[in-house]
Coordinates of C-alpha atoms in Angstrom, one line a residue:
Chain R
M6 CA 80.8 133.3 27.5
D7 CA 82.4 134.8 24.4
I8 CA 81.4 138.4 23.7
F9 CA 81.5 137.8 19.9
S10 CA 79.2 135.2 18.1
P11 CA 80.3 131.6 18.2
G12 CA 82.8 131.1 15.5
S13 CA 83.6 134.8 15.1
R14 CA 86.9 135.4 13.4
L15 CA 89.8 137.0 15.1
A16 CA 92.8 138.2 13.2
V17 CA 96.3 137.7 14.5
I18 CA 98.7 140.0 12.7
G19 CA 102.4 139.1 13.2
A20 CA 102.9 135.6 14.5
G21 CA 106.2 135.4 16.3
T22 CA 106.3 134.1 19.8
I23 CA 103.6 136.4 21.0
G24 CA 101.3 136.3 18.1
A25 CA 101.4 132.5 17.9
S26 CA 100.6 132.2 21.6
W27 CA 97.6 134.5 21.2
A28 CA 96.4 132.4 18.2
A29 CA 96.6 129.3 20.4
L30 CA 94.5 130.9 23.1
F31 CA 91.9 132.2 20.7
L32 CA 91.6 128.8 19.1
A33 CA 91.2 127.2 22.5
K34 CA 88.4 129.6 23.3
G35 CA 86.4 128.6 20.2
Y36 CA 87.2 131.4 17.8
E37 CA 88.1 131.2 14.1
V38 CA 91.7 132.6 13.8
C39 CA 93.1 134.1 10.7
V40 CA 96.9 134.7 10.9
F41 CA 99.1 136.9 8.8
D42 CA 102.8 136.9 9.0
P43 CA 105.1 137.7 6.1
A44 CA 108.0 135.6 7.4
P45 CA 108.8 132.5 5.4
G46 CA 107.9 129.3 7.3
S47 CA 105.6 131.2 9.7
E48 CA 102.7 128.9 9.2
A49 CA 104.7 125.9 10.4
L50 CA 106.0 127.8 13.3
V51 CA 102.5 128.8 14.4
R52 CA 101.2 125.3 14.1
A53 CA 104.1 124.1 16.2
A54 CA 103.5 126.8 18.8
V55 CA 99.8 125.9 19.0
E56 CA 100.7 122.3 19.6
G57 CA 103.3 123.3 22.2
A58 CA 100.8 125.5 24.1
W59 CA 97.9 123.0 23.9
P60 CA 98.6 120.9 27.0
V61 CA 98.7 124.0 29.1
L62 CA 95.5 125.3 27.5
Q63 CA 93.7 122.0 28.2
R64 CA 94.6 122.5 31.9
I65 CA 93.8 126.2 32.3
A66 CA 91.5 127.1 29.5
N67 CA 89.2 124.1 28.9
A68 CA 90.7 123.5 25.5
P69 CA 89.4 120.5 23.6
A70 CA 91.6 117.4 23.3
T71 CA 93.3 118.4 20.0
P72 CA 93.7 121.8 18.4
P73 CA 90.8 122.6 16.0
W74 CA 93.0 123.1 13.0
Q75 CA 90.0 123.7 10.7
R76 CA 89.5 127.0 12.6
L77 CA 93.1 128.2 11.9
T78 CA 93.7 129.8 8.6
F79 CA 96.5 131.9 7.1
A80 CA 96.1 134.9 4.9
P81 CA 98.7 136.2 2.4
T82 CA 98.2 139.9 3.4
A83 CA 97.2 141.7 6.6
A84 CA 94.2 143.3 4.7
Q85 CA 92.9 139.8 3.8
A86 CA 93.4 138.5 7.4
V87 CA 91.4 141.3 9.0
A88 CA 88.6 141.6 6.3
G89 CA 86.2 139.3 8.1
A90 CA 87.6 139.8 11.6
V91 CA 85.7 141.2 14.7
F92 CA 88.9 141.9 16.6
V93 CA 92.5 142.3 15.6
Q94 CA 95.5 141.5 17.8
E95 CA 98.5 143.1 16.2
N96 CA 102.0 141.8 17.1
G97 CA 104.2 143.3 14.5
P98 CA 107.8 144.5 14.9
E99 CA 108.4 147.2 17.5
N100 CA 109.7 149.6 14.9
P101 CA 107.4 152.6 14.1
A102 CA 108.7 152.6 10.5
L103 CA 107.4 149.0 10.0
K104 CA 104.4 149.2 12.3
A105 CA 102.9 152.3 10.8
P106 CA 102.2 151.0 7.3
L107 CA 101.0 147.7 8.8
L108 CA 98.5 149.4 11.0
A109 CA 97.4 151.6 8.2
E110 CA 96.7 148.6 6.0
I111 CA 94.8 146.9 8.9
D112 CA 92.7 150.1 9.6
A113 CA 91.8 150.5 5.9
A114 CA 90.6 146.9 5.5
L115 CA 88.9 146.4 8.9
P116 CA 85.1 147.1 8.9
E117 CA 83.6 149.9 10.9
G118 CA 83.1 149.3 14.6
R119 CA 85.9 146.7 15.0
I120 CA 88.9 147.1 17.3
I121 CA 92.6 146.9 16.8
A122 CA 94.6 145.9 19.8
S123 CA 98.4 146.2 19.6
S124 CA 100.6 143.9 21.7
T125 CA 103.3 146.6 21.7
S126 CA 105.4 146.8 24.8
G127 CA 107.3 150.0 23.7
L128 CA 105.2 152.2 21.5
T129 CA 102.8 154.9 22.7
L130 CA 99.2 155.4 21.6
D131 CA 100.2 158.6 19.8
I132 CA 102.7 156.6 17.6
L133 CA 100.2 153.8 17.0
R134 CA 97.3 155.9 15.8
N135 CA 99.4 158.4 13.8
G136 CA 98.2 158.3 10.2
L137 CA 95.1 156.0 10.8
A138 CA 91.8 157.0 9.3
R139 CA 90.0 155.8 12.5
P140 CA 92.6 156.6 15.2
D141 CA 90.1 156.2 18.0
R142 CA 89.7 152.5 17.6
I143 CA 93.3 151.4 18.2
L144 CA 94.4 150.6 21.7
V145 CA 97.2 148.7 23.5
G146 CA 96.4 145.1 24.6
H147 CA 99.9 144.2 25.9
P148 CA 100.1 140.6 27.1
F149 CA 102.7 139.2 29.5
N150 CA 104.7 136.5 27.8
P151 CA 103.4 133.9 27.1
P152 CA 99.9 135.2 26.5
H153 CA 98.3 131.8 26.5
L154 CA 99.6 131.2 30.0
I155 CA 99.9 134.5 31.9
P156 CA 96.6 136.2 32.7
L157 CA 97.7 139.8 32.6
V158 CA 96.8 142.0 29.7
E159 CA 97.6 145.7 30.0
V160 CA 94.9 147.7 28.2
V161 CA 96.0 151.3 27.4
G162 CA 93.6 153.8 26.0
D163 CA 93.5 157.6 26.6
E164 CA 91.2 160.5 26.0
K165 CA 91.5 160.1 22.3
T166 CA 90.5 156.5 22.4
N167 CA 86.8 155.5 22.0
P168 CA 85.7 154.5 25.5
A169 CA 83.4 151.9 24.0
A170 CA 86.3 150.3 22.2
I171 CA 88.3 150.2 25.5
E172 CA 85.3 148.7 27.3
R173 CA 84.7 146.1 24.6
A174 CA 88.4 145.1 24.5
M175 CA 88.4 144.7 28.3
E176 CA 85.2 142.6 28.1
F177 CA 86.7 140.4 25.3
Y178 CA 89.9 139.7 27.2
R179 CA 87.9 138.9 30.4
S180 CA 85.7 136.5 28.4
I181 CA 88.7 134.5 27.3
G182 CA 90.0 134.2 30.9
K183 CA 92.5 137.0 30.8
E184 CA 92.9 139.6 33.6
P185 CA 92.9 142.9 31.7
I186 CA 94.2 146.0 33.6
R187 CA 93.2 149.5 32.5
L188 CA 95.9 152.1 32.1
T189 CA 94.6 155.6 31.5
R190 CA 97.6 156.6 29.3
S191 CA 100.8 155.4 27.7
V192 CA 103.8 155.2 30.1
T193 CA 107.1 153.7 29.2
G194 CA 107.0 150.0 30.2
H195 CA 103.3 150.0 31.0
I196 CA 102.9 148.8 34.6
A197 CA 104.4 145.3 34.7
N198 CA 107.7 146.1 33.0
R199 CA 108.2 149.1 35.3
L200 CA 107.6 146.9 38.4
Q201 CA 110.1 144.4 37.0
A202 CA 112.6 147.2 36.2
A203 CA 112.2 148.6 39.8
V204 CA 112.8 145.3 41.4
W205 CA 115.7 144.3 39.1
R206 CA 117.4 147.7 39.7
E207 CA 117.6 147.1 43.4
A208 CA 118.5 143.4 43.0
L209 CA 121.4 144.4 40.8
Y210 CA 122.4 147.2 43.1
L211 CA 122.8 144.7 46.0
V212 CA 124.9 142.5 43.7
Q213 CA 127.0 145.4 42.6
E214 CA 127.6 146.5 46.2
G215 CA 128.7 143.0 47.2
V216 CA 125.9 142.5 49.7
A217 CA 124.9 139.1 48.2
S218 CA 125.2 137.1 45.0
A219 CA 122.7 137.5 42.2
R220 CA 121.5 134.0 42.9
D221 CA 121.1 134.7 46.6
V222 CA 119.2 137.9 45.9
D223 CA 117.0 135.8 43.5
A224 CA 116.5 133.2 46.2
A225 CA 115.6 135.9 48.8
M226 CA 112.8 137.0 46.5
A227 CA 111.5 133.6 45.5
Y228 CA 111.5 132.2 49.1
G229 CA 110.3 135.5 50.6
P230 CA 108.2 138.3 49.2
G231 CA 107.9 136.6 45.8
L232 CA 105.7 133.9 47.4
R233 CA 103.0 136.5 48.0
W234 CA 103.4 138.5 44.8
G235 CA 101.7 135.9 42.6
I236 CA 98.7 136.0 44.9
M237 CA 98.3 139.7 45.6
G238 CA 100.3 142.9 44.7
P239 CA 102.3 145.1 47.1
T240 CA 99.6 147.4 48.4
T241 CA 97.2 144.5 49.3
T242 CA 100.2 142.6 50.8
F243 CA 100.9 145.5 53.1
H244 CA 97.2 146.0 53.8
L245 CA 97.3 142.4 55.3
G246 CA 100.6 143.3 57.0
G247 CA 98.8 146.0 59.0
G248 CA 96.7 143.4 60.8
A249 CA 93.1 144.3 61.6
G250 CA 93.9 148.0 61.0
G251 CA 94.9 147.3 57.4
I252 CA 97.0 149.6 55.2
A253 CA 96.4 152.6 57.6
A254 CA 97.9 150.6 60.5
F255 CA 100.7 149.4 58.3
V256 CA 101.7 152.9 57.2
E257 CA 101.4 154.1 60.8
K258 CA 103.7 151.3 62.0
L259 CA 106.2 151.0 59.1
G260 CA 105.9 154.2 57.1
V261 CA 109.1 155.6 58.6
A262 CA 111.0 152.4 58.0
M263 CA 109.6 152.3 54.4
Q264 CA 110.8 155.9 53.8
S265 CA 114.3 154.9 55.1
W266 CA 114.4 152.0 52.7
W267 CA 113.3 154.2 49.8
D268 CA 116.0 156.7 50.7
D269 CA 118.6 154.0 50.6
L270 CA 117.6 152.2 47.4
G271 CA 120.3 152.2 44.8
D272 CA 120.9 152.7 41.1
V273 CA 122.8 150.7 38.6
T274 CA 124.0 150.6 35.0
L275 CA 124.3 147.4 33.0
T276 CA 128.1 147.7 32.7
P277 CA 130.1 144.9 31.0
E278 CA 131.5 144.0 34.4
L279 CA 128.1 143.6 36.0
V280 CA 126.7 141.6 33.0
K281 CA 129.8 139.4 33.2
T282 CA 129.0 138.6 36.8
L283 CA 125.4 137.8 36.0
V284 CA 126.4 135.6 33.1
E285 CA 128.9 133.7 35.3
E286 CA 126.3 133.1 38.0
M287 CA 123.6 132.1 35.6
A288 CA 125.9 129.6 34.0
Q289 CA 125.9 127.6 37.2
L290 CA 122.1 127.0 36.9
P291 CA 120.5 123.9 35.3
D292 CA 119.7 124.0 31.6
I293 CA 117.4 126.8 30.5
A294 CA 114.9 124.5 28.9
A295 CA 114.5 122.5 32.1
L296 CA 114.2 125.6 34.2
K297 CA 111.5 126.9 31.8
A298 CA 109.5 123.7 31.9
E299 CA 109.7 123.7 35.7
R300 CA 108.6 127.3 35.9
D301 CA 105.7 126.8 33.6
R302 CA 104.6 123.7 35.5
R303 CA 104.6 125.7 38.7
I304 CA 102.7 128.6 37.2
V305 CA 100.0 126.3 36.0
A306 CA 99.8 124.9 39.6
M307 CA 99.5 128.4 40.9
L308 CA 96.7 129.3 38.4
E309 CA 94.9 126.1 39.4
A310 CA 95.3 126.8 43.1
A311 CA 93.9 130.3 42.5
K312 CA 90.7 128.8 41.0
E313 CA 90.0 126.4 43.8
Chain S
M12 CA 118.5 115.9 59.7
D13 CA 118.9 118.2 62.6
I14 CA 122.3 119.6 63.3
F15 CA 122.0 119.5 67.0
S16 CA 121.3 116.4 69.0
P17 CA 117.8 115.0 69.1
G18 CA 115.9 116.9 71.8
S19 CA 118.4 119.8 72.0
R20 CA 117.0 122.9 73.5
L21 CA 116.5 126.1 71.6
A22 CA 115.7 129.4 73.3
V23 CA 113.2 131.8 71.9
I24 CA 113.6 135.2 73.5
G25 CA 110.7 137.5 72.9
A26 CA 107.5 135.7 71.8
G27 CA 105.3 138.1 70.0
T28 CA 104.1 137.1 66.5
I29 CA 107.6 136.4 65.2
G30 CA 108.9 134.6 68.3
A31 CA 105.8 132.4 68.7
S32 CA 106.0 131.4 65.0
W33 CA 109.6 130.4 65.4
A34 CA 108.7 128.4 68.5
A35 CA 106.1 126.5 66.6
L36 CA 108.5 125.6 63.8
F37 CA 111.2 124.5 66.3
L38 CA 108.7 122.3 68.1
A39 CA 107.5 120.8 64.8
K40 CA 111.1 120.0 63.9
G41 CA 111.7 118.0 67.2
Y42 CA 113.5 120.5 69.4
E43 CA 112.9 121.4 73.0
V44 CA 111.9 125.0 73.1
C45 CA 112.3 127.3 76.0
V46 CA 110.6 130.7 75.7
F47 CA 111.1 133.9 77.6
D48 CA 108.8 136.8 77.2
P49 CA 108.1 139.3 80.0
A50 CA 104.7 140.3 78.7
P51 CA 101.8 139.2 80.9
G52 CA 99.8 136.4 79.2
S53 CA 102.5 135.6 76.7
E54 CA 102.4 131.9 77.6
A55 CA 98.8 131.6 76.5
L56 CA 99.5 133.6 73.4
V57 CA 102.4 131.4 72.4
R58 CA 100.3 128.2 72.9
A59 CA 97.5 129.8 70.8
A60 CA 100.0 130.7 68.1
V61 CA 101.5 127.2 68.1
E62 CA 98.0 125.7 67.7
G63 CA 97.2 128.2 64.9
A64 CA 100.4 127.3 63.0
W65 CA 100.1 123.6 63.5
P66 CA 97.9 122.7 60.5
V67 CA 100.4 124.4 58.1
L68 CA 103.3 122.8 59.9
Q69 CA 101.7 119.4 59.4
R70 CA 101.5 120.0 55.6
I71 CA 104.9 121.6 55.0
A72 CA 107.1 120.5 57.9
N73 CA 106.1 116.9 58.7
A74 CA 104.8 118.0 62.1
P75 CA 103.2 115.3 64.3
A76 CA 99.4 115.2 64.7
T77 CA 99.4 117.4 67.8
P78 CA 101.9 119.9 69.2
P79 CA 104.3 118.2 71.6
W80 CA 103.5 120.5 74.5
Q81 CA 105.9 118.6 76.9
R82 CA 108.8 120.0 74.8
L83 CA 107.6 123.6 75.2
T84 CA 108.6 125.4 78.4
F85 CA 108.7 128.9 79.7
A86 CA 111.4 130.6 81.7
P87 CA 111.0 133.5 84.0
T88 CA 114.1 135.3 82.8
A89 CA 116.1 135.4 79.5
A90 CA 119.2 134.1 81.4
Q91 CA 117.3 131.0 82.5
A92 CA 115.8 130.4 79.1
V93 CA 119.2 130.3 77.4
A94 CA 121.2 128.5 80.1
G95 CA 120.7 125.1 78.5
A96 CA 120.2 126.2 74.9
V97 CA 122.3 125.3 71.9
F98 CA 121.0 128.2 69.8
V99 CA 119.1 131.4 70.7
Q100 CA 116.6 133.1 68.4
E101 CA 116.1 136.6 69.8
N102 CA 112.9 138.5 68.8
G103 CA 112.9 141.4 71.3
P104 CA 111.7 144.9 70.7
E105 CA 113.4 146.8 67.8
N106 CA 114.6 149.5 70.2
P107 CA 118.4 149.5 71.0
A108 CA 117.8 150.8 74.5
L109 CA 115.7 147.7 75.2
K110 CA 117.6 145.3 73.0
A111 CA 121.1 146.0 74.4
P112 CA 120.5 144.9 78.0
L113 CA 118.5 141.8 76.8
L114 CA 121.3 140.7 74.5
A115 CA 123.9 141.3 77.3
E116 CA 121.9 139.1 79.6
I117 CA 121.7 136.4 77.0
D118 CA 125.3 136.6 76.1
A119 CA 126.4 136.4 79.8
A120 CA 124.2 133.3 80.5
L121 CA 124.7 131.4 77.2
P122 CA 127.5 128.8 77.3
E123 CA 130.6 129.2 75.1
G124 CA 130.3 128.2 71.5
R125 CA 126.6 128.8 71.2
I126 CA 125.1 131.2 68.7
I127 CA 122.7 134.2 69.2
A128 CA 120.6 134.9 66.1
S129 CA 118.5 138.1 66.1
S130 CA 115.3 138.3 64.1
T131 CA 115.9 142.1 63.9
S132 CA 114.7 143.7 60.7
G133 CA 116.1 147.2 61.5
L134 CA 119.2 147.0 63.7
T135 CA 122.7 146.6 62.3
L136 CA 125.3 144.2 63.5
D137 CA 127.3 147.0 65.1
I138 CA 124.4 147.9 67.3
L139 CA 123.6 144.3 68.2
R140 CA 127.1 143.4 69.3
N141 CA 127.8 146.6 71.1
G142 CA 128.6 145.8 74.7
L143 CA 128.6 142.0 74.4
A144 CA 131.4 140.0 76.0
R145 CA 131.5 137.7 73.0
P146 CA 130.5 140.0 70.1
D147 CA 131.6 137.6 67.4
R148 CA 128.8 135.1 68.1
I149 CA 125.8 137.3 67.4
L150 CA 124.4 137.5 63.9
V151 CA 121.1 138.3 62.2
G152 CA 118.7 135.6 61.3
H153 CA 115.9 137.7 59.9
P154 CA 112.8 135.7 59.0
F155 CA 110.1 136.7 56.6
N156 CA 106.7 136.8 58.4
P157 CA 105.4 134.3 59.4
P158 CA 108.6 132.3 60.0
H159 CA 106.9 128.9 60.2
L160 CA 105.5 129.3 56.7
I161 CA 107.9 131.5 54.6
P162 CA 111.2 129.8 53.9
L163 CA 113.4 132.8 53.7
V164 CA 115.9 133.6 56.5
E165 CA 118.3 136.5 55.8
V166 CA 121.6 135.7 57.7
V167 CA 123.8 138.7 58.2
G168 CA 127.3 138.4 59.4
D169 CA 130.3 140.5 58.6
E170 CA 134.1 140.5 59.1
K171 CA 133.7 140.8 62.8
T172 CA 131.4 137.7 63.0
N173 CA 132.9 134.3 63.6
P174 CA 132.7 132.6 60.2
A175 CA 132.0 129.2 62.0
A176 CA 129.0 130.8 63.7
I177 CA 127.6 132.0 60.4
E178 CA 128.1 128.6 58.8
R179 CA 126.5 126.8 61.7
A180 CA 123.5 129.1 61.7
M181 CA 123.1 128.6 57.9
E182 CA 123.3 124.9 58.4
F183 CA 120.8 124.9 61.3
Y184 CA 118.2 126.9 59.3
R185 CA 118.6 124.6 56.3
S186 CA 118.2 121.6 58.5
I187 CA 114.7 122.8 59.6
G188 CA 113.6 123.5 56.0
K189 CA 114.4 127.2 55.8
E190 CA 116.2 128.8 52.9
P191 CA 118.9 130.9 54.5
I192 CA 120.5 133.6 52.4
R193 CA 123.9 135.0 53.2
L194 CA 124.4 138.8 53.4
T195 CA 128.0 139.9 53.8
R196 CA 127.1 143.0 55.8
S197 CA 124.2 145.0 57.4
V198 CA 122.2 147.1 54.9
T199 CA 119.0 148.9 55.7
G200 CA 116.1 146.5 55.1
H201 CA 118.3 143.5 54.4
I202 CA 117.4 142.2 50.9
A203 CA 113.7 141.3 51.0
N204 CA 112.4 144.6 52.5
R205 CA 114.5 146.6 50.0
L206 CA 113.0 144.6 47.1
Q207 CA 109.6 145.2 48.6
A208 CA 110.3 148.9 49.0
A209 CA 111.5 149.2 45.4
V210 CA 108.5 147.6 43.9
W211 CA 106.0 149.5 46.2
R212 CA 107.6 152.8 45.4
E213 CA 107.0 152.3 41.7
A214 CA 103.5 150.9 42.3
L215 CA 102.6 154.0 44.4
Y216 CA 104.2 156.3 41.8
L217 CA 101.8 154.9 39.1
V218 CA 98.9 155.4 41.4
Q219 CA 100.0 158.9 42.3
E220 CA 100.4 159.7 38.6
G221 CA 96.9 158.4 37.8
V222 CA 98.1 155.7 35.4
A223 CA 96.0 153.1 37.2
S224 CA 94.4 152.4 40.5
A225 CA 96.3 150.7 43.4
R226 CA 94.1 147.7 43.0
D227 CA 94.8 147.5 39.3
V228 CA 98.6 147.9 39.8
D229 CA 98.4 145.1 42.4
A230 CA 96.5 142.9 39.9
A231 CA 99.0 143.7 37.2
M232 CA 101.7 142.3 39.4
A233 CA 99.8 139.3 40.7
Y234 CA 98.5 138.2 37.3
G235 CA 101.8 139.1 35.6
P236 CA 105.4 139.2 36.8
G237 CA 104.4 138.2 40.4
L238 CA 103.5 134.7 39.1
R239 CA 107.1 134.1 38.3
W240 CA 108.6 135.7 41.4
G241 CA 107.6 133.0 43.8
I242 CA 109.4 130.5 41.6
M243 CA 112.6 132.4 40.7
G244 CA 114.0 135.9 41.3
P245 CA 114.4 138.6 38.7
T246 CA 117.8 137.7 37.3
T247 CA 116.9 134.1 36.7
T248 CA 113.6 135.2 35.2
F249 CA 115.4 137.4 32.7
H250 CA 117.9 134.6 32.1
L251 CA 115.0 132.5 30.9
G252 CA 113.7 135.6 29.0
G253 CA 116.8 135.6 26.9
G254 CA 116.0 132.2 25.3
A255 CA 118.8 129.9 24.5
G256 CA 121.3 132.8 24.9
G257 CA 120.3 133.4 28.5
I258 CA 120.9 136.6 30.4
A259 CA 123.6 137.8 27.9
A260 CA 121.0 137.6 25.1
F261 CA 118.4 139.3 27.3
V262 CA 120.7 142.2 28.1
E263 CA 121.7 142.4 24.4
K264 CA 118.0 142.5 23.4
L265 CA 116.4 144.5 26.2
G266 CA 119.2 146.3 27.9
V267 CA 118.4 149.6 26.2
A268 CA 114.7 149.3 27.0
M269 CA 115.5 148.4 30.6
Q270 CA 117.7 151.5 31.0
S271 CA 114.8 153.6 29.6
W272 CA 112.5 152.1 32.2
W273 CA 115.0 152.7 35.0
D274 CA 115.4 156.3 33.8
D275 CA 111.6 156.8 34.0
L276 CA 110.9 155.2 37.4
G277 CA 109.3 157.5 39.9
D278 CA 109.6 158.5 43.5
V279 CA 106.9 158.9 46.1
T280 CA 106.2 160.1 49.6
L281 CA 103.5 158.6 51.8
T282 CA 101.5 161.8 52.0
P283 CA 98.2 161.9 53.8
E284 CA 96.4 162.2 50.4
L285 CA 98.1 159.1 49.0
V286 CA 97.5 157.1 52.1
K287 CA 93.8 158.2 52.0
T288 CA 93.6 156.9 48.4
L289 CA 95.1 153.6 49.5
V290 CA 92.8 153.2 52.5
E291 CA 89.7 153.9 50.3
E292 CA 90.8 151.4 47.7
M293 CA 91.6 148.7 50.3
A294 CA 88.3 149.2 52.1
Q295 CA 86.6 147.7 49.0
L296 CA 88.4 144.4 49.4
P297 CA 87.0 141.4 51.3
D298 CA 87.6 141.0 55.0
I299 CA 91.3 141.0 55.9
A300 CA 91.1 137.7 57.8
A301 CA 89.5 136.0 54.8
L302 CA 92.2 137.4 52.5
K303 CA 94.9 136.2 54.8
A304 CA 93.5 132.7 55.0
E305 CA 93.3 132.6 51.2
R306 CA 96.8 133.9 50.8
D307 CA 98.2 131.4 53.2
R308 CA 96.3 128.5 51.6
R309 CA 97.8 129.5 48.3
I310 CA 101.4 129.9 49.7
V311 CA 101.1 126.4 51.1
A312 CA 100.0 125.1 47.6
M313 CA 103.0 126.9 46.1
L314 CA 105.4 125.4 48.6
E315 CA 103.9 121.9 47.9
A316 CA 104.2 122.4 44.1
A317 CA 107.8 123.4 44.6
K318 CA 108.6 120.1 46.3
E319 CA 106.9 117.9 43.6

């Protein structure tokens, strides 16, 4: 099942929320995990995150009853963490001035033929590989938060990336139960954040125009189109919407209406007034921790239903 | 539970896919349903649709073991169908030239104090009420297909609509397990179709730009943000994304990135070339009927998980 040998070591560099969640998943899947994070107290935070993630990992990733702590180690430097690693998942700060020396240190210490995947959501491949001795082995492996729960990983590699490294990263992510998606080049926001941005822009436009409250727009999504979007994306949804004729019939029937909706979509800015409205509406919701627990419970149920 | 008396009669005018699905739900919820549709063979089609919808209605709407056929009747004219009705759900053709005389006939035959809800997805309130003797009692009750399964109903009423009619329609839809959302005025595409249009525009833009295939963009949604969108809409999602600080903290942390994504979102036209690409990609998917059955099975699972 795993593409590396049993017990292969993976390095997790930078262990905030994202890095710690990756570490939990890698442990659940049987790997040795060596973590480096310079922040004081990070070791305790990682252990707590692994414990927090474990019940979900038992349900969706066949994790053993308790975390295999003996397979989790911490290194005092990035170089030491990656020295024996077959694959590096880097989750450092989204600041090129901090990321560049970190990646250079990783690249220098990592043996030939091993891959560096960056969890970056905002930096392009050109920025990531700038200054590396082996620039063709770094790629983006951008997870969707939290990585141990949400299957999506956006894998970005372009014509300067070693195709074998891209294929191997895709294969690795698939082997641990992820759903890696291949992007042919860096675009701002990858795919998922752009789709989120597109939908939120229109949602906020409707709020701004007074058509409905933010909570009602949210409900319209969650009780309507959102019910299908965790099952299939928009093109497949419309393919089914076309009946036996599929997407061609859909475009034939609704292409003109679609264009009229596109033409009428709005634009917004996060003005202080708009943010104030959102804050006031969200303040009426139940406690954030309770909402989060409920959301994650239902995501697990969805992932289980998908497997049936 | 029902806002009308037990056994009250509802009229379903126009019984294509949408009307027949409404009829099935109304029957499941204990109402008498009188259907009018001038198309030849419509009675048999409605009965087949009710039978098709019934297994789902048993799971999500407490429907009895078999459809109560004695409560389903068919009238030879719209006027006769609505004569004894407490509420009319109109699902006629989306053509004002055909809709106007139909609505006028309904309005003339429907007793005082009763409501006409139109399932229209494309016509504005001004068009719908034009020429009615009692224009303040018509509103939009736009379902999301199929109405017996998807909870969302977009209720549109404006300053010319009787507020009591709007409130009563909202209450009625809630009483039969729907999630009615209130729009203060007609906008093209209501809310749900606008959100769908926004997300599809960006999805197609990424395909057009060669960043990823349509199937991969779909997968990025379904395995990523889409998993949350059937549980909560975008503002609530980002409210949780802000941690303990909620939406204010989210905007503080990611407002600049969001603006950069908004600025970079693209635009598309459904050119023959783009449609051809989509058709070719969708042709690689399993059979449409199988995909639909799987989708509906998983939507039912989501609705059940939401109730737990």
